[in-house]
PDB file of C-alpha atoms in Angstrom:
ATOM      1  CA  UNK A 217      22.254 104.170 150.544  1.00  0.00           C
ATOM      2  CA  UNK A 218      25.687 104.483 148.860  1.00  0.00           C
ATOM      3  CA  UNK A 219      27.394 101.319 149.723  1.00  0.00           C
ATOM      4  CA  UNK A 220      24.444  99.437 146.845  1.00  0.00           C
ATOM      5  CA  UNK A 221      26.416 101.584 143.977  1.00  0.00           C
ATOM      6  CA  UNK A 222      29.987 100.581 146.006  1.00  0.00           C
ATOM      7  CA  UNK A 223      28.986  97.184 146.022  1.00  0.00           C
ATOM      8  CA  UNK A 224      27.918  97.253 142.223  1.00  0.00           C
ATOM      9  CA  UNK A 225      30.387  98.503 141.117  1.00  0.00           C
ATOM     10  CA  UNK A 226      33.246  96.525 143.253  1.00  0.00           C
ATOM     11  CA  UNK A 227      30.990  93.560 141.581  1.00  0.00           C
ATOM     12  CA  UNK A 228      31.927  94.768 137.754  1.00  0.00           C
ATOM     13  CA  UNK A 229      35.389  95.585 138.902  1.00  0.00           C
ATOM     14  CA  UNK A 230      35.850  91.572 139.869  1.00  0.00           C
ATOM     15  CA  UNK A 231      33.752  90.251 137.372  1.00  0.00           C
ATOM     16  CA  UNK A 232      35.812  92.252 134.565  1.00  0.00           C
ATOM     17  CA  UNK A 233      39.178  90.844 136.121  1.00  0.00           C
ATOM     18  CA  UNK A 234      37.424  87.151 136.461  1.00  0.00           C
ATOM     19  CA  UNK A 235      37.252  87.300 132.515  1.00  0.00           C
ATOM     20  CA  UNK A 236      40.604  88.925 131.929  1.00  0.00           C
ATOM     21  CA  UNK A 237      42.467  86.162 134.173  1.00  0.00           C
ATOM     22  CA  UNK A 238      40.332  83.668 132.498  1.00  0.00           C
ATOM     23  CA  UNK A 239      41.149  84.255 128.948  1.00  0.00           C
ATOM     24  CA  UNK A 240      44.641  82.589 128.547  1.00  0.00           C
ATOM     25  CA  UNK A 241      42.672  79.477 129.482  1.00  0.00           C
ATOM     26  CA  UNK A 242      39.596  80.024 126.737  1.00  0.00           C
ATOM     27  CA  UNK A 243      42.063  81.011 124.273  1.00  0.00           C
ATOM     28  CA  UNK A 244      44.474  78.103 124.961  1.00  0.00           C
ATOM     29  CA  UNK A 245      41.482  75.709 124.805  1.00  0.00           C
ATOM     30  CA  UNK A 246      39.861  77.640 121.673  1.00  0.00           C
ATOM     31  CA  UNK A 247      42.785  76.026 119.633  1.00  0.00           C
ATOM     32  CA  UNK A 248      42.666  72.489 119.973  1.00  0.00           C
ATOM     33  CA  UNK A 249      43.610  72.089 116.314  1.00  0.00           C
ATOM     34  CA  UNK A 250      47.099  72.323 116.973  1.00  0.00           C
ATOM     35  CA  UNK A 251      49.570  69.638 118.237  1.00  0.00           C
ATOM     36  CA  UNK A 252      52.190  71.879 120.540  1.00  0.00           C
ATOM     37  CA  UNK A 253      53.634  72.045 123.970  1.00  0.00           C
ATOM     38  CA  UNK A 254      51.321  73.687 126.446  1.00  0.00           C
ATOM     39  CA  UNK A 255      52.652  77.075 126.826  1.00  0.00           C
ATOM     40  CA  UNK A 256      51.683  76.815 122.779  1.00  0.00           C
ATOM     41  CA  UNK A 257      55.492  78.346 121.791  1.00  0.00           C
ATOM     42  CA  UNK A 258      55.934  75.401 119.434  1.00  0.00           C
ATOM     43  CA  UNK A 259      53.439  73.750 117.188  1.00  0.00           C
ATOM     44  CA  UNK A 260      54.203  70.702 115.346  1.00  0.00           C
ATOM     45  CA  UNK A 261      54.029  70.844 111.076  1.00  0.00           C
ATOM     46  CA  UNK A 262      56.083  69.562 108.598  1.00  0.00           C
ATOM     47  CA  UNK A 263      59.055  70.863 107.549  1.00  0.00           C
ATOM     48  CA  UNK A 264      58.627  73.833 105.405  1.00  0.00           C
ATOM     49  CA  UNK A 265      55.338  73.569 105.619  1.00  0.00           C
ATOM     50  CA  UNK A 266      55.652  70.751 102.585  1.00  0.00           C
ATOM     51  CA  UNK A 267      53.097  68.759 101.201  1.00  0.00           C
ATOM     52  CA  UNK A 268      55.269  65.841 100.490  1.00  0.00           C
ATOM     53  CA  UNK A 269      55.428  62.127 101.629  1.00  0.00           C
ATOM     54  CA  UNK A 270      58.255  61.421 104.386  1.00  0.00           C
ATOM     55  CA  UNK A 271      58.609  64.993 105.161  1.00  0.00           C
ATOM     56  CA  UNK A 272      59.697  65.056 108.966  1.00  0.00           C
ATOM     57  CA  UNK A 273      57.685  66.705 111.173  1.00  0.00           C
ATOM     58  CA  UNK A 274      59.249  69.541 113.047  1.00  0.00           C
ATOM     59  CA  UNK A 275      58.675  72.201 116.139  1.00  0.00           C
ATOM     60  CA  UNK A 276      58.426  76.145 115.015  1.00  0.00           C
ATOM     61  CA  UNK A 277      57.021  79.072 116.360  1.00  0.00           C
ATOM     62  CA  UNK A 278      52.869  78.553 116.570  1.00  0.00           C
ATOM     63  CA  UNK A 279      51.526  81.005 113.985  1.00  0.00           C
ATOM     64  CA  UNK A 280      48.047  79.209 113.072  1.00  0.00           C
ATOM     65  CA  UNK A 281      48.451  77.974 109.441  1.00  0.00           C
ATOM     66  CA  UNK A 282      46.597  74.993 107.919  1.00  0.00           C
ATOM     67  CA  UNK A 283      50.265  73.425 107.798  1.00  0.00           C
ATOM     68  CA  UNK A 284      50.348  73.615 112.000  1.00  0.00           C
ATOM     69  CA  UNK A 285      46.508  72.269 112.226  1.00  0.00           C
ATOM     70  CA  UNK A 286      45.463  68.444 112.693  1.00  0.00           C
ATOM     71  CA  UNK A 287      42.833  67.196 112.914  1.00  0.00           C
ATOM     72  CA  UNK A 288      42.172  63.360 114.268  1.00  0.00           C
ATOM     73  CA  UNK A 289      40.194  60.549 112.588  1.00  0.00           C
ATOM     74  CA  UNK A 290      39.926  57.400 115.529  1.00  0.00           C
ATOM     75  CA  UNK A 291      43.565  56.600 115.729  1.00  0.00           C
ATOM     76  CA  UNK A 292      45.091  59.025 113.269  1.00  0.00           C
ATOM     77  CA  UNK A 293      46.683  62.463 113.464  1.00  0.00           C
ATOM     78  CA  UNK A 294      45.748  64.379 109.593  1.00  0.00           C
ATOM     79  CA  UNK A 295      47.710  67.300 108.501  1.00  0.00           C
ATOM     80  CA  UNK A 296      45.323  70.004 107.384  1.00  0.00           C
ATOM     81  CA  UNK A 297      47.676  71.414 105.790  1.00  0.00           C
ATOM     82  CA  UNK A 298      49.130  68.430 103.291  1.00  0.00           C
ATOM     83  CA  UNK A 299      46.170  65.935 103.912  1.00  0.00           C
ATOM     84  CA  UNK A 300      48.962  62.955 105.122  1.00  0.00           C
ATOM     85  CA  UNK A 301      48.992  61.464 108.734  1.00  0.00           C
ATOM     86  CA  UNK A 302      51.266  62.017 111.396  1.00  0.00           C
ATOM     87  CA  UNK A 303      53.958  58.721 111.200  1.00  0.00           C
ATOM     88  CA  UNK A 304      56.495  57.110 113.448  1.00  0.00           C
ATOM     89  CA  UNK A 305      59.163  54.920 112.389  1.00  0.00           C
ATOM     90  CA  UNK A 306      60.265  55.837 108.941  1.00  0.00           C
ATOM     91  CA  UNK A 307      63.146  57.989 109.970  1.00  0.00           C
ATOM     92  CA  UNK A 308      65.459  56.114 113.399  1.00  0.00           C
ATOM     93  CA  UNK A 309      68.075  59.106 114.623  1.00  0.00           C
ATOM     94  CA  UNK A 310      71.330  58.120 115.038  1.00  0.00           C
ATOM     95  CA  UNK A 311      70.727  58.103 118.737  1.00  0.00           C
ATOM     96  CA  UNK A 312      67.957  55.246 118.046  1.00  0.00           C
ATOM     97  CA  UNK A 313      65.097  57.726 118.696  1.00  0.00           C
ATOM     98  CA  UNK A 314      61.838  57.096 116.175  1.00  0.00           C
ATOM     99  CA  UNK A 315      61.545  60.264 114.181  1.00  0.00           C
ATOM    100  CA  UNK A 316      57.828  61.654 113.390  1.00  0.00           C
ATOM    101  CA  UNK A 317      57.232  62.111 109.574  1.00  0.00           C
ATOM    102  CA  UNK A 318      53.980  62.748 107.150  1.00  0.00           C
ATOM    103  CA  UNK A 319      52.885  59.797 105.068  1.00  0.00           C
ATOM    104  CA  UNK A 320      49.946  58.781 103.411  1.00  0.00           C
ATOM    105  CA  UNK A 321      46.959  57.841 106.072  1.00  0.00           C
ATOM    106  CA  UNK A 322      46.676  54.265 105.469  1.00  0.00           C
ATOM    107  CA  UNK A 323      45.749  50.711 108.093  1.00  0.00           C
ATOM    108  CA  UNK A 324      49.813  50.822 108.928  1.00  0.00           C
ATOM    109  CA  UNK A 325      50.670  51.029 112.668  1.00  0.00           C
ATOM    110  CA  UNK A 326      53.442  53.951 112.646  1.00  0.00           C
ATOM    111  CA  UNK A 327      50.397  55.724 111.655  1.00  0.00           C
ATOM    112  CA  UNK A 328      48.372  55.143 115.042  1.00  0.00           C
ATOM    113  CA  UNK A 329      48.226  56.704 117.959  1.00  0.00           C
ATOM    114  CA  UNK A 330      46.835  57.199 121.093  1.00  0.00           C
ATOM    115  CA  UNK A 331      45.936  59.985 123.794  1.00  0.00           C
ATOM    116  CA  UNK A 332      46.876  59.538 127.126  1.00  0.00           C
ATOM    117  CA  UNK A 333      43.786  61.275 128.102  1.00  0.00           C
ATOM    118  CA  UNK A 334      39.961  61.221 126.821  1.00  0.00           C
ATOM    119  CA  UNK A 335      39.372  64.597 128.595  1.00  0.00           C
ATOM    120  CA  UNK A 336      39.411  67.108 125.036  1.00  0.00           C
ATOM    121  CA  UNK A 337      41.401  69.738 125.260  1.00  0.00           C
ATOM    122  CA  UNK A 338      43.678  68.198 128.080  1.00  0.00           C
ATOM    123  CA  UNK A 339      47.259  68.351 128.636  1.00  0.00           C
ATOM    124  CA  UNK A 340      48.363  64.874 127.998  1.00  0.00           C
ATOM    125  CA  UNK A 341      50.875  62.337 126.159  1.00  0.00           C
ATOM    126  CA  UNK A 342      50.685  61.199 122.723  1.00  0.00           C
ATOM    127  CA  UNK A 343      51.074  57.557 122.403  1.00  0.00           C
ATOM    128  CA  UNK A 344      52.476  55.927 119.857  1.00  0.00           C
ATOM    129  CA  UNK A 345      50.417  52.681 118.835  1.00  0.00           C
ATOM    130  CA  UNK A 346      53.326  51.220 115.984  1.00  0.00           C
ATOM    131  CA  UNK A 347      53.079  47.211 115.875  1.00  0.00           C
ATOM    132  CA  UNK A 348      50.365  47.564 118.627  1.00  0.00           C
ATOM    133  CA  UNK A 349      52.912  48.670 121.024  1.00  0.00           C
ATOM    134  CA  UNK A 350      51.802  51.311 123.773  1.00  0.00           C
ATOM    135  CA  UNK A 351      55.103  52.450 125.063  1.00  0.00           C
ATOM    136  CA  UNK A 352      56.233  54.983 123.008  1.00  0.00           C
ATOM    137  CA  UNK A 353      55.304  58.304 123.568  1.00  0.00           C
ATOM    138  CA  UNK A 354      55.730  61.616 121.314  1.00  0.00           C
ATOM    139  CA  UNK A 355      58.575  63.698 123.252  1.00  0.00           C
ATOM    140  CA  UNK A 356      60.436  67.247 122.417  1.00  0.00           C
ATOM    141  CA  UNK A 357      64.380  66.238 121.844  1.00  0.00           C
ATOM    142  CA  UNK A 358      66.205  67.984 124.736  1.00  0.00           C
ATOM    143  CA  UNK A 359      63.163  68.196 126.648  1.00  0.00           C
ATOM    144  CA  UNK A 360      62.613  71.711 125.953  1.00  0.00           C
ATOM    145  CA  UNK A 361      60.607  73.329 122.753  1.00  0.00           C
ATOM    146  CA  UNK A 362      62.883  74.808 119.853  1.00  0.00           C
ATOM    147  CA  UNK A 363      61.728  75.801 116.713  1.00  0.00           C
ATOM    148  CA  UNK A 364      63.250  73.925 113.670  1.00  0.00           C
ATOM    149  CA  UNK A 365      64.157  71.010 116.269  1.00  0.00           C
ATOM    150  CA  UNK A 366      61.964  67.563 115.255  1.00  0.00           C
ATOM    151  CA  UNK A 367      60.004  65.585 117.444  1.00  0.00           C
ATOM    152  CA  UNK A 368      60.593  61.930 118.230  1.00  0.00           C
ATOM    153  CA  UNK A 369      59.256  59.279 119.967  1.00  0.00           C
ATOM    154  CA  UNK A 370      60.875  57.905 123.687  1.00  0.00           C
ATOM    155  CA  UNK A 371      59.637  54.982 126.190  1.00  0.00           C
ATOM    156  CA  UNK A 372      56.639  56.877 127.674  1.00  0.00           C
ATOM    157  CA  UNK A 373      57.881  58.516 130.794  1.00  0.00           C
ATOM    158  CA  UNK A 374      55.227  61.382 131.874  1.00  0.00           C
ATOM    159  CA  UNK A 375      57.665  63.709 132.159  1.00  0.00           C
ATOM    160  CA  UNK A 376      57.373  67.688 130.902  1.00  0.00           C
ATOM    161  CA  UNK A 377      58.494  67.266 127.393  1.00  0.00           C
ATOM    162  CA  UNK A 378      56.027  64.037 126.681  1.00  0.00           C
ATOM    163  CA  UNK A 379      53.321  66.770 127.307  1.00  0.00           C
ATOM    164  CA  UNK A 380      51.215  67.589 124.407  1.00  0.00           C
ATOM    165  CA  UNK A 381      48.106  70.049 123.792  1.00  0.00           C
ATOM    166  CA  UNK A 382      46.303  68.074 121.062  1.00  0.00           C
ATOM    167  CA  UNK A 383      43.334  68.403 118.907  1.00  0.00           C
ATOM    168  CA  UNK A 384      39.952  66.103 120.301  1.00  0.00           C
TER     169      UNK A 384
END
């Protein structure tokens, strides 16, 4: 007769650590809003959180403001934040990378782009769609996530730092 109370309560004991090991995943997918890396360190906004045209777009430290959220309308990336789209090609580094930037959502290609997945909340790539091209893809510089670094755009590759957590 006691092993039905054992047994019930062994049951709650898993079922409680089932949610607890499950939450990183419901809160990481809770916040699709967001463009960052996925371990969600770095979020992508513009710099100083401006409002202004051209402003590039830099990595810092994910702390939910409208100036970190984005939403997406078909092929473009909004700012919540400053109301302009997520841009590539406005600002070359001297290296010859494509720097990211906020302008004005408008029919211009540096404005488009693409996910490399159509599963929401996915881990995927961000491609670039500028003069209907399809092999540039949205990387961290260095390959790591830094706050205050930029982000820029690199021949698609699939590797780790082409890996985005984007909003749906």
């Amino acid at each position: 007769m006691q092993k039905r109370p054992i047994l019930t309560a062994l049951g709650s004991v898993v079922a409680i650590a089932t949610g607890i090991l499950a939450s990183p995943a419901a809160a990481m997918a809770a916040n699709p809003a967001t463009i960052s890396n996925p371990m969600q360190t770095v979020c992508l906004q513009p710099a100083g959180k401006s409002t202004e045209r051209g402003v590039l777009i830099l990595q810092a430290t994910c702390d939910g403001s409208a100036a970190q959220r984005w939403t997406r309308d078909g092929l473009h990336y909004i700012n919540l934040g400053s109301g302009l789209c997520l841009a590539a090609g406005h600002v070359p580094t001297e290296a010859g990378h494509i720097q990211t930037s906020q302008w004005p959502c408008n029919r211009n290609s540096e404005l488009n782009w693409e996910s490399g997945s159509s599963v929401p909340g996915a881990v995927t790539s961000l491609i670039s769609r500028i003069s209907g091209t399809r092999d540039k893809c949205l990387e961290l510089p260095g390959g790591f996530p830094a706050a205050g670094n930029g982000a820029w755009l690199s021949r698609c590759n699939g590797g780790l730092a082409q890996q985005w957590l984007i909003p749906g």
